[in-house]
Amino acid sequence: MATLLLLRHGRTTANADGGLAGRQPVELDDTGRAQAAAVGERLRGLPLAAVVSSPLVRCRQTLELALPQATPVLDEGLIECGYGSWEGQPLKKLAKEPLWPVVQQHPSAAVFPEGESMAAMSARAVAAVRTWDARVTAEHGSEAVWLACSHGDVIKAIVADALGVHLDLFQRIVADPASVTAIRYTPLRPFVLRLNDTGGDLAALVPPPRKRRRRPAKPADSDAAVGGGAGAGR
């Protein structure tokens, strides 16, 4: 199957201020713009078969800086979790809410007031990337590489699914701003190739061309190989 690169958007003004942005139209700050440009240098030269993005402005800004030649396809499946009335509030304040320990320790049961459940977020995000991965593989082959730009909790949920761990453990996973996580789905199982990578060489993630299968060897050739060649019995 194809190789998926999950890119988290660069740092935003909300990240810098310690707030929960959610689906609000917060933008990258100066650090976030620098991060986006830097990850663009790492992505340069990769043969990306498709670029997909959350529709929120911080993801679109990240891709405009990182991959200015790309034309991302916006997918609602990759949008940030709907935090409802929590959006725009300081994390220090939210940490005092009764729901906070649930979000941290039992997120599969967390439903945000006037918002989305974390389980629903995980399900639609995983469905989105698996659908895109199958599509890219069908159209471009198993050596294809494609990129999806999304958000921290969304990426962590996708990684948890790929690792085969319960959503209740996804808070153990880290996805920093402008980090790259690589997953390769196969018919048997997914493989997490990189996690929260903020500085490594990404060129090694491009699969080599598939070798052509050799024709079955003739019986005489096979006997020689097994027996060690002429005179092996001497």
Coordinates of C-alpha atoms in Angstrom, one line a residue:
M1 CA 0.0 0.0 0.0
A2 CA 1.0 3.7 -0.3
T3 CA 2.9 5.6 2.4
L4 CA 1.0 8.2 4.4
L5 CA 2.8 11.3 5.8
L6 CA 0.8 13.0 8.6
L7 CA 1.8 16.6 9.0
R8 CA 0.6 18.6 12.0
H9 CA 0.2 22.3 11.3
G10 CA 2.7 24.8 12.6
R11 CA 2.4 26.6 15.9
T12 CA -0.6 29.0 16.2
T13 CA -1.3 32.0 18.3
A14 CA -3.6 29.8 20.4
N15 CA -0.7 27.3 21.0
A16 CA 1.5 30.2 22.1
D17 CA -1.1 31.6 24.4
G18 CA -2.1 28.3 26.0
G19 CA -5.6 28.3 24.6
L20 CA -7.8 25.6 23.0
A21 CA -8.3 26.7 19.5
G22 CA -10.6 23.9 18.4
R23 CA -12.3 24.9 15.1
Q24 CA -11.8 28.6 15.5
P25 CA -10.0 30.4 12.7
V26 CA -6.7 30.9 14.5
E27 CA -3.6 31.4 12.3
L28 CA 0.0 30.5 12.5
D29 CA 2.3 32.8 14.5
D30 CA 5.8 33.8 13.5
T31 CA 7.2 30.6 15.0
G32 CA 4.6 28.5 13.2
R33 CA 5.3 30.1 9.8
A34 CA 9.0 29.4 10.3
Q35 CA 8.2 25.8 11.2
A36 CA 6.1 25.4 8.1
A37 CA 8.9 26.7 5.9
A38 CA 11.4 24.4 7.6
V39 CA 9.3 21.3 7.1
G40 CA 8.8 22.3 3.5
E41 CA 12.6 22.0 3.0
R42 CA 12.3 18.5 4.3
L43 CA 9.4 17.6 2.0
R44 CA 11.0 19.2 -1.0
G45 CA 11.6 16.6 -3.7
L46 CA 9.3 14.0 -2.4
P47 CA 7.0 12.7 -5.1
L48 CA 3.7 13.3 -3.3
A49 CA 0.8 11.7 -5.2
A50 CA -1.8 13.6 -3.2
V51 CA -2.0 16.4 -0.6
V52 CA -5.1 16.4 1.6
S53 CA -5.8 18.9 4.4
S54 CA -8.1 19.8 7.2
P55 CA -10.1 22.8 6.0
L56 CA -9.1 25.0 9.0
V57 CA -6.9 28.0 8.1
R58 CA -3.9 26.9 10.2
C59 CA -3.5 23.8 8.1
R60 CA -4.0 25.6 4.8
Q61 CA -1.4 28.2 5.8
T62 CA 1.0 25.5 6.8
L63 CA 0.7 23.9 3.3
E64 CA 0.9 27.2 1.5
L65 CA 4.3 27.8 3.1
A66 CA 5.6 24.2 3.1
L67 CA 4.3 23.1 -0.3
P68 CA 3.5 26.2 -2.3
Q69 CA 3.2 24.3 -5.6
A70 CA 0.6 21.8 -4.2
T71 CA -3.2 22.1 -4.5
P72 CA -4.5 20.5 -1.4
V73 CA -7.9 18.8 -1.3
L74 CA -9.8 19.8 1.8
D75 CA -11.4 16.9 3.7
E76 CA -13.8 17.5 6.7
G77 CA -12.7 14.1 8.0
L78 CA -9.4 15.6 9.0
I79 CA -10.8 18.7 10.8
E80 CA -10.0 19.3 14.5
C81 CA -12.1 17.7 17.1
G82 CA -15.2 19.7 17.9
Y83 CA -14.6 20.9 21.4
G84 CA -17.9 22.8 21.6
S85 CA -18.1 25.3 24.4
W86 CA -14.5 24.5 25.4
E87 CA -13.1 26.2 22.3
G88 CA -11.3 29.5 22.9
Q89 CA -10.8 28.9 26.6
P90 CA -7.4 28.7 28.4
L91 CA -6.2 25.2 29.1
K92 CA -5.4 26.2 32.7
K93 CA -9.1 26.9 33.2
L94 CA -10.3 23.8 31.4
A95 CA -8.0 21.6 33.5
K96 CA -10.3 22.4 36.5
E97 CA -13.3 21.0 34.7
P98 CA -14.8 17.6 35.8
L99 CA -14.5 16.4 32.2
W100 CA -10.7 17.1 32.0
P101 CA -9.6 13.8 33.8
V102 CA -11.9 11.9 31.5
V103 CA -10.3 13.5 28.4
Q104 CA -6.9 12.6 29.8
Q105 CA -7.5 9.1 31.2
H106 CA -10.6 7.7 29.5
P107 CA -11.0 9.8 26.2
S108 CA -13.1 7.2 24.5
A109 CA -15.9 8.3 26.9
A110 CA -15.3 12.0 26.5
V111 CA -18.1 14.0 24.9
F112 CA -17.5 17.8 24.8
P113 CA -20.3 20.1 25.8
E114 CA -22.1 21.2 22.6
G115 CA -19.4 19.5 20.7
E116 CA -18.1 16.1 19.4
S117 CA -17.1 13.0 21.2
M118 CA -13.4 11.9 20.9
A119 CA -14.6 8.5 19.8
A120 CA -16.5 10.1 16.9
M121 CA -13.4 12.2 16.0
S122 CA -11.2 9.1 15.9
A123 CA -13.6 7.1 13.8
R124 CA -14.1 9.7 11.1
A125 CA -10.4 10.6 11.0
V126 CA -9.3 7.0 10.6
A127 CA -12.0 6.4 8.0
A128 CA -10.7 9.5 6.1
V129 CA -7.1 8.4 5.9
R130 CA -7.8 4.8 5.1
T131 CA -10.2 5.8 2.3
W132 CA -7.6 8.2 0.9
D133 CA -4.8 5.6 1.2
A134 CA -6.8 3.0 -0.7
R135 CA -7.6 5.6 -3.4
V136 CA -4.0 6.7 -3.7
T137 CA -2.8 3.2 -3.9
A138 CA -5.4 2.3 -6.6
E139 CA -4.5 5.3 -8.7
H140 CA -0.8 5.6 -8.2
G141 CA 0.5 2.2 -7.0
S142 CA 1.9 0.8 -3.8
E143 CA 5.1 2.9 -4.0
A144 CA 3.1 6.1 -3.8
V145 CA 3.6 8.7 -1.0
W146 CA 0.9 11.1 0.0
L147 CA 0.4 13.7 2.7
A148 CA -2.4 14.7 5.0
C149 CA -2.2 17.9 7.1
S150 CA -4.2 17.9 10.3
H151 CA -4.3 18.5 14.1
G152 CA -2.6 17.1 17.2
D153 CA -5.5 15.0 18.6
V154 CA -6.6 13.9 15.2
I155 CA -3.1 12.6 14.3
K156 CA -2.7 11.0 17.7
A157 CA -6.0 9.1 17.2
I158 CA -4.9 7.9 13.7
V159 CA -1.6 6.7 15.2
A160 CA -3.3 4.9 18.0
D161 CA -5.4 3.0 15.5
A162 CA -2.4 2.2 13.4
L163 CA -0.6 0.9 16.5
G164 CA -3.6 -1.2 17.4
V165 CA -4.0 0.5 20.8
H166 CA -7.2 1.6 22.5
L167 CA -8.2 5.3 22.1
D168 CA -7.9 5.5 25.9
L169 CA -4.1 5.3 25.4
F170 CA -3.8 7.9 22.7
Q171 CA -2.7 10.6 25.2
R172 CA 0.6 8.8 25.4
I173 CA 1.3 9.8 21.8
V174 CA 2.9 13.1 20.9
A175 CA 2.4 15.1 17.7
D176 CA 4.3 18.4 17.9
P177 CA 3.6 21.4 15.6
A178 CA 5.0 20.8 12.1
S179 CA 6.0 17.2 13.0
V180 CA 5.8 14.4 10.5
T181 CA 4.4 10.9 11.3
A182 CA 4.6 8.2 8.6
I183 CA 2.3 5.2 8.4
R184 CA 2.2 2.4 5.8
Y185 CA -1.0 0.4 5.6
T186 CA -0.8 -3.1 4.3
P187 CA -3.4 -5.9 3.9
L188 CA -2.1 -7.5 7.1
R189 CA -1.5 -4.5 9.4
P190 CA -0.4 -0.9 9.4
F191 CA 3.3 0.0 10.2
V192 CA 4.2 3.2 11.9
L193 CA 7.5 4.2 10.2
R194 CA 8.1 7.6 11.9
L195 CA 6.5 9.3 14.9
N196 CA 6.6 13.0 15.8
D197 CA 9.6 13.5 13.5
T198 CA 10.8 17.1 13.5
G199 CA 14.2 16.9 11.9
G200 CA 14.9 13.6 10.1
D201 CA 15.6 12.9 6.5
L202 CA 12.2 12.0 4.8
A203 CA 13.6 10.8 1.5
A204 CA 14.2 7.3 3.0
L205 CA 10.4 7.0 3.3
V206 CA 9.9 6.7 -0.4
P207 CA 9.7 3.0 -1.2
P208 CA 12.1 1.7 -3.9
P209 CA 10.7 0.6 -7.2
R210 CA 9.2 -2.9 -7.0
K211 CA 11.4 -5.5 -8.6
R212 CA 10.0 -7.7 -11.3
R213 CA 9.4 -11.2 -10.4
R214 CA 11.8 -13.7 -11.9
R215 CA 10.4 -16.6 -13.9
P216 CA 10.5 -20.0 -12.0
A217 CA 13.8 -21.7 -12.4
K218 CA 14.1 -24.8 -14.6
P219 CA 14.4 -28.1 -12.7
A220 CA 18.1 -28.5 -13.7
D221 CA 18.9 -25.1 -12.4
S222 CA 17.0 -25.7 -9.2
D223 CA 18.8 -29.0 -8.6
A224 CA 22.2 -27.3 -9.1
A225 CA 21.3 -24.6 -6.6
V226 CA 20.1 -27.0 -4.0
G227 CA 23.0 -29.4 -4.5
G228 CA 25.6 -26.7 -4.6
G229 CA 26.5 -27.0 -8.3
A230 CA 28.4 -29.5 -10.4
G231 CA 30.6 -31.8 -8.4
A232 CA 28.9 -31.0 -5.1
G233 CA 28.6 -34.7 -4.2
R234 CA 32.2 -35.5 -4.7

